[in-house]
Amino acid sequence: MGLPLRATKASCVRGLVAGAVATLVLAALGCQQTDGGQGQAGTRSSPAHSAHATTATSARPPSTTPPHGTAASAPPRTVPSVREFTPTTGPGWRPGSGSRVVADLDGPLADEARTIAAELGLRTASGTPRTGDLSLALDPGQSGGREAYTLTVGGGRARITGPADAGVFYGTRTVKQALRSGGRLPEGVIHDRPGRAQRGLNLDIARKFFSAGWIEARMREMADLKLNQLALHFSDDQGFRIQSTSHPEIVSAQHLTKAQVREIVALGRRLHITVIPEIDSPGHLGAVIRAHPQLQLRNAGGTTFQGSVDISQPAAARIVDQLMREYAPLFPGRWWHLGADEYLALTVKDPQASFPKLVAAAKAKYGPNARVQDLVTGWLNDRARLARQLGKQPKAWNDGFFAGGVVKPDKNIEVEYWTGRLKETARQPLEYLKEGRKVVNLNDSYLYYVLGEPGGFTYPTGERIYESWSPAVLRGSTPVADKSLTGPNRILGARFAVWGDRPEAQTPAQVAQGIRLPLAALAQRVWDPGKPPLSWSDFTRLAERLGV
């Protein structure tokens, strides 16, 4: 995903001391499994690793009995569950007084080594591992993609390998959780990898401001769940929340400084979380309109439409493009979110009659048959073109894509499907998939945490996500039936979304608590494609024990 340069070594251990103390105590106590007496959720064999795994466990205790009648080790208990575990006999691994984390401390895994060492209260070292050590190493030829890893426990040692640093980092998350849940790593081999490439949290800081410290705390929780995206919706009608030099007049009093954003991005780099910016346009630009009222969209009768700019005016595009150019270096990750939802000119009964100025601009730019929707689609395509010029992969909300117009939406924009709650019926997800588009799931029936529960929204529960949602459930509760269209190369993943419609409805602490189990449930469903084998009650007890 076009990762930026790694952070400095000294910054790697910041904020980890408390976690290290807690984990070390649990490891020293040798805590045993107590969550319902079952084995780890979600472990199963896979053809991709059949050459490595002669015996794979299921979510229940393994039925295979090794030679001499000795019970095989059980898979570790983690959230999300490991996908494949081959048990062997032996005592497993737990950190002892002489244990070290061994890696090339001048190499690409230095951050990962120092992070897990701080969490476990161990020393780091380069060189050859010895009995009692946890070692980290890259194996470029290993299968499964850059987020895959193999964790091997035997001979009094534990070893994590992966094709890239992201996978090795996720292996350290498994180590951390296994020690918390069971006091040791079980003897055997874990092959693990995510089911979907995009997994994360969408956070509205425009309508409800969240501090840098609050955001960073959520990122640390996300990393333990192997989530890899944080999307920041920082511009809306109620506020614009990041410092700007090109347009300081639009910035709200409460905002993140660029220095704070750089720290958030740097933490994300260490935790393998890409921070995705979103400047929503051409709707949801109320903060810009307050400083530039001449850009306000009005119909033929002079009625204004909240948050929507008059896209027939070149100045509207100029401001958004200037902001995109300003912020692109601040967010060095792969993606840029263009927004594009709920442009109110298209919610009226007859947009052509209501907005003759937009119609005239559409015809002038795209020909005599062009309509308002074509001008809106052209706006989306123009911003997507700029995003690519800035080195970004563009994303946009599904209700910014229109069918049947003179102008077609750019095929290379990722569709973020939330369904839409406009007056007209939103297009079904199958339409986007049949058009060959890549889709990310933000189903508002399951994955929208809307403060104050306006407009029929209710706070989603982890239980409902865990038991009845999957990446193929893009709208409502029914999955897309054609499985050839719902694989990981078509539905790229999912994010859980927090929206601040009524910002006073919950405190930041209440939001953090309210999204904890839904995020854990989402992490399970996007990492492991199978049905979760643990009951919800067992899963919640495990999540509580792990502190996720």
Short mmCIF file of C-alpha atoms in Angstrom, two decimals, residues 52-312:
data_model
loop_
_atom_site.label_atom_id
_atom_site.label_comp_id
_atom_site.label_asym_id
_atom_site.label_seq_id
_atom_site.Cartn_x
_atom_site.Cartn_y
_atom_site.Cartn_z
CA HIS A 52 2.97 -27.26 5.80
CA ALA A 53 0.07 -28.50 7.91
CA THR A 54 -0.41 -32.22 8.32
CA THR A 55 -2.92 -31.73 11.12
CA ALA A 56 -5.03 -28.62 11.40
CA THR A 57 -7.23 -27.80 14.36
CA SER A 58 -10.79 -26.58 14.25
CA ALA A 59 -12.26 -24.06 16.64
CA ARG A 60 -12.72 -26.81 19.23
CA PRO A 61 -9.96 -28.72 21.03
CA PRO A 62 -8.11 -30.88 18.46
CA SER A 63 -9.29 -34.44 18.17
CA THR A 64 -5.94 -35.68 16.84
CA THR A 65 -3.89 -37.51 19.48
CA PRO A 66 -0.13 -37.43 18.94
CA PRO A 67 2.06 -40.51 19.57
CA HIS A 68 2.32 -41.91 23.12
CA GLY A 69 -1.16 -40.61 23.95
CA THR A 70 0.06 -37.13 24.86
CA ALA A 71 -2.56 -34.46 24.26
CA ALA A 72 -1.83 -32.08 21.41
CA SER A 73 -1.56 -28.39 22.14
CA ALA A 74 -4.65 -26.27 21.65
CA PRO A 75 -4.64 -23.21 19.37
CA PRO A 76 -4.08 -19.82 21.00
CA ARG A 77 -7.09 -17.72 21.90
CA THR A 78 -6.99 -14.41 20.07
CA VAL A 79 -9.22 -11.77 18.49
CA PRO A 80 -9.34 -12.19 15.58
CA SER A 81 -8.80 -15.92 15.68
CA VAL A 82 -5.84 -17.50 13.94
CA ARG A 83 -6.92 -19.20 10.75
CA GLU A 84 -4.71 -22.29 10.73
CA PHE A 85 -2.86 -24.10 13.50
CA THR A 86 -0.90 -27.34 13.34
CA PRO A 87 -0.49 -28.69 16.89
CA THR A 88 2.48 -30.63 18.18
CA THR A 89 3.37 -31.82 21.66
CA GLY A 90 5.52 -29.79 23.97
CA PRO A 91 5.44 -27.15 26.68
CA GLY A 92 5.01 -24.20 24.34
CA TRP A 93 6.74 -20.88 24.93
CA ARG A 94 6.45 -18.18 27.52
CA PRO A 95 8.93 -15.38 28.27
CA GLY A 96 11.41 -16.14 31.02
CA SER A 97 13.96 -14.07 32.88
CA GLY A 98 16.56 -14.48 30.14
CA SER A 99 14.23 -14.27 27.16
CA ARG A 100 14.92 -11.75 24.41
CA VAL A 101 13.27 -10.50 21.24
CA VAL A 102 15.83 -11.20 18.51
CA ALA A 103 15.82 -9.44 15.15
CA ASP A 104 18.12 -7.34 12.99
CA LEU A 105 17.85 -4.12 14.97
CA ASP A 106 19.26 -2.14 12.06
CA GLY A 107 16.83 -3.72 9.62
CA PRO A 108 13.17 -3.39 8.59
CA LEU A 109 11.84 -5.25 11.66
CA ALA A 110 13.48 -3.02 14.28
CA ASP A 111 10.19 -1.26 15.09
CA GLU A 112 8.30 -4.53 15.44
CA ALA A 113 11.00 -6.01 17.69
CA ARG A 114 11.13 -3.02 20.00
CA THR A 115 7.34 -2.75 20.18
CA ILE A 116 6.70 -6.34 21.27
CA ALA A 117 9.77 -6.31 23.55
CA ALA A 118 8.41 -3.26 25.38
CA GLU A 119 4.99 -4.88 25.69
CA LEU A 120 6.46 -8.09 27.13
CA GLY A 121 9.11 -6.39 29.25
CA LEU A 122 11.97 -8.09 27.37
CA ARG A 123 15.33 -7.00 26.00
CA THR A 124 16.01 -6.78 22.27
CA ALA A 125 19.06 -8.25 20.58
CA SER A 126 20.51 -8.92 17.15
CA GLY A 127 22.19 -12.15 16.21
CA THR A 128 21.36 -15.82 16.63
CA PRO A 129 18.29 -16.76 18.72
CA ARG A 130 18.79 -19.06 21.68
CA THR A 131 16.47 -21.11 23.87
CA GLY A 132 13.84 -18.88 25.48
CA ASP A 133 13.89 -16.23 22.76
CA LEU A 134 11.23 -14.84 20.47
CA SER A 135 12.74 -14.14 17.05
CA LEU A 136 11.45 -12.12 14.11
CA ALA A 137 12.58 -12.50 10.50
CA LEU A 138 11.46 -11.69 6.98
CA ASP A 139 10.89 -14.51 4.50
CA PRO A 140 10.17 -12.87 1.11
CA GLY A 141 9.27 -16.20 -0.46
CA GLN A 142 6.56 -16.99 2.10
CA SER A 143 3.03 -17.20 0.71
CA GLY A 144 -0.09 -15.36 1.77
CA GLY A 145 0.70 -11.73 0.97
CA ARG A 146 2.42 -8.98 2.90
CA GLU A 147 0.08 -9.26 5.91
CA ALA A 148 0.55 -13.02 6.34
CA TYR A 149 2.81 -14.58 8.94
CA THR A 150 3.95 -17.92 10.29
CA LEU A 151 4.47 -18.41 14.03
CA THR A 152 6.47 -21.50 14.95
CA VAL A 153 6.83 -22.68 18.56
CA GLY A 154 9.16 -25.54 19.46
CA GLY A 155 12.36 -26.34 21.27
CA GLY A 156 11.75 -23.64 23.83
CA ARG A 157 11.69 -20.91 21.22
CA ALA A 158 9.13 -18.92 19.24
CA ARG A 159 9.76 -17.56 15.76
CA ILE A 160 7.66 -15.22 13.61
CA THR A 161 8.33 -14.97 9.88
CA GLY A 162 6.47 -13.18 7.12
CA PRO A 163 6.97 -11.84 3.61
CA ALA A 164 6.83 -8.24 4.89
CA ASP A 165 6.98 -6.27 8.11
CA ALA A 166 3.18 -5.95 8.34
CA GLY A 167 2.74 -9.72 8.63
CA VAL A 168 5.47 -10.03 11.23
CA PHE A 169 3.80 -7.24 13.21
CA TYR A 170 0.50 -9.14 13.18
CA GLY A 171 2.37 -12.20 14.40
CA THR A 172 3.50 -10.16 17.40
CA ARG A 173 -0.16 -9.25 18.07
CA THR A 174 -0.92 -12.97 18.23
CA VAL A 175 1.95 -13.51 20.66
CA LYS A 176 0.74 -10.68 22.90
CA GLN A 177 -2.84 -11.93 22.99
CA ALA A 178 -1.93 -15.60 23.42
CA LEU A 179 0.12 -14.78 26.51
CA ARG A 180 -2.76 -12.78 27.94
CA SER A 181 -5.38 -15.44 27.29
CA GLY A 182 -3.43 -18.60 28.08
CA GLY A 183 -0.11 -17.66 29.66
CA ARG A 184 1.96 -19.26 26.90
CA LEU A 185 2.19 -19.86 23.16
CA PRO A 186 1.10 -23.39 22.27
CA GLU A 187 3.58 -25.80 20.71
CA GLY A 188 3.01 -25.97 16.97
CA VAL A 189 2.80 -23.85 13.84
CA ILE A 190 0.37 -21.05 13.00
CA HIS A 191 -0.20 -19.94 9.41
CA ASP A 192 -2.31 -16.80 9.42
CA ARG A 193 -3.43 -14.13 6.97
CA PRO A 194 -6.37 -11.73 6.56
CA GLY A 195 -9.48 -12.56 4.58
CA ARG A 196 -9.85 -8.96 3.34
CA ALA A 197 -7.20 -6.36 2.58
CA GLN A 198 -9.01 -3.29 3.98
CA ARG A 199 -10.08 -3.42 7.63
CA GLY A 200 -10.68 -0.47 9.87
CA LEU A 201 -12.47 2.46 11.45
CA ASN A 202 -14.09 5.50 9.82
CA LEU A 203 -14.12 8.47 12.21
CA ASP A 204 -16.08 11.70 11.83
CA ILE A 205 -14.05 14.39 13.59
CA ALA A 206 -15.78 17.21 11.70
CA ARG A 207 -19.12 17.13 13.54
CA LYS A 208 -17.72 15.82 16.82
CA PHE A 209 -14.12 16.74 17.54
CA PHE A 210 -11.91 14.00 18.95
CA SER A 211 -8.52 14.87 20.37
CA ALA A 212 -5.25 13.51 19.02
CA GLY A 213 -4.79 11.50 22.22
CA TRP A 214 -8.23 9.90 21.87
CA ILE A 215 -7.53 8.99 18.24
CA GLU A 216 -4.14 7.50 19.09
CA ALA A 217 -5.67 5.37 21.85
CA ARG A 218 -8.16 3.93 19.36
CA MET A 219 -5.34 3.23 16.92
CA ARG A 220 -3.49 1.14 19.49
CA GLU A 221 -6.67 -0.85 20.08
CA MET A 222 -7.14 -1.25 16.35
CA ALA A 223 -3.61 -2.55 15.89
CA ASP A 224 -4.15 -5.33 18.43
CA LEU A 225 -7.22 -6.34 16.38
CA LYS A 226 -5.12 -6.39 13.18
CA LEU A 227 -7.11 -3.51 11.67
CA ASN A 228 -5.17 -1.48 9.13
CA GLN A 229 -7.14 1.64 8.12
CA LEU A 230 -8.25 4.81 9.92
CA ALA A 231 -10.32 7.12 7.71
CA LEU A 232 -10.68 10.69 9.00
CA HIS A 233 -13.75 12.60 7.84
CA PHE A 234 -12.50 16.05 8.90
CA SER A 235 -14.61 18.42 6.79
CA ASP A 236 -18.38 18.83 6.98
CA ASP A 237 -21.12 21.42 7.51
CA GLN A 238 -20.40 21.69 11.23
CA GLY A 239 -16.63 22.02 11.15
CA PHE A 240 -13.29 21.79 9.40
CA ARG A 241 -10.85 20.19 11.81
CA ILE A 242 -7.28 20.25 10.45
CA GLN A 243 -5.02 23.30 10.33
CA SER A 244 -4.73 24.86 6.87
CA THR A 245 -2.32 27.37 5.39
CA SER A 246 -4.06 27.66 2.02
CA HIS A 247 -7.47 28.41 3.56
CA PRO A 248 -7.13 29.23 7.27
CA GLU A 249 -10.48 31.04 7.15
CA ILE A 250 -12.40 27.74 6.99
CA VAL A 251 -10.71 26.04 9.97
CA SER A 252 -12.76 25.55 13.16
CA ALA A 253 -11.52 26.76 16.53
CA GLN A 254 -11.24 23.15 17.70
CA HIS A 255 -8.93 21.38 15.27
CA LEU A 256 -5.90 19.18 14.92
CA THR A 257 -2.63 20.92 14.14
CA LYS A 258 -0.53 19.59 11.32
CA ALA A 259 2.04 18.54 13.89
CA GLN A 260 -0.60 16.44 15.64
CA VAL A 261 -1.66 14.89 12.34
CA ARG A 262 1.97 14.00 11.59
CA GLU A 263 2.19 12.25 14.96
CA ILE A 264 -1.03 10.34 14.24
CA VAL A 265 0.30 9.30 10.81
CA ALA A 266 3.66 8.30 12.34
CA LEU A 267 1.91 6.15 14.95
CA GLY A 268 -0.12 4.58 12.17
CA ARG A 269 3.08 3.76 10.33
CA ARG A 270 4.45 1.94 13.35
CA LEU A 271 1.14 0.12 13.87
CA HIS A 272 0.64 -0.62 10.16
CA ILE A 273 -2.49 1.55 10.01
CA THR A 274 -2.93 3.78 6.97
CA VAL A 275 -4.61 7.11 7.75
CA ILE A 276 -7.04 8.08 4.96
CA PRO A 277 -8.17 11.73 4.63
CA GLU A 278 -11.65 12.69 3.46
CA ILE A 279 -12.72 16.14 2.26
CA ASP A 280 -16.34 15.49 1.33
CA SER A 281 -17.55 17.39 -1.74
CA PRO A 282 -19.57 18.82 -3.45
CA GLY A 283 -21.98 18.32 -0.54
CA HIS A 284 -21.10 18.58 3.15
CA LEU A 285 -19.03 21.74 2.59
CA GLY A 286 -20.86 23.99 5.04
CA ALA A 287 -17.65 25.01 6.79
CA VAL A 288 -16.29 26.27 3.46
CA ILE A 289 -19.54 28.00 2.58
CA ARG A 290 -19.58 29.93 5.86
CA ALA A 291 -16.29 31.57 4.88
CA HIS A 292 -17.27 31.82 1.18
CA PRO A 293 -21.06 32.40 1.06
CA GLN A 294 -20.93 33.23 -2.66
CA LEU A 295 -20.38 29.50 -3.30
CA GLN A 296 -23.72 28.48 -1.73
CA LEU A 297 -25.97 26.41 -4.00
CA ARG A 298 -29.37 28.02 -4.64
CA ASN A 299 -32.27 26.88 -6.77
CA ALA A 300 -34.13 29.02 -9.29
CA GLY A 301 -36.22 30.50 -6.49
CA GLY A 302 -33.22 31.42 -4.33
CA THR A 303 -33.63 28.60 -1.78
CA THR A 304 -30.36 27.44 -0.27
CA PHE A 305 -29.31 23.80 0.19
CA GLN A 306 -27.25 23.06 3.28
CA GLY A 307 -23.64 22.15 2.70
CA SER A 308 -23.86 22.01 -1.09
CA VAL A 309 -21.70 24.29 -3.22
CA ASP A 310 -22.62 25.67 -6.62
CA ILE A 311 -20.45 23.49 -8.83
CA SER A 312 -21.07 25.70 -11.85
#
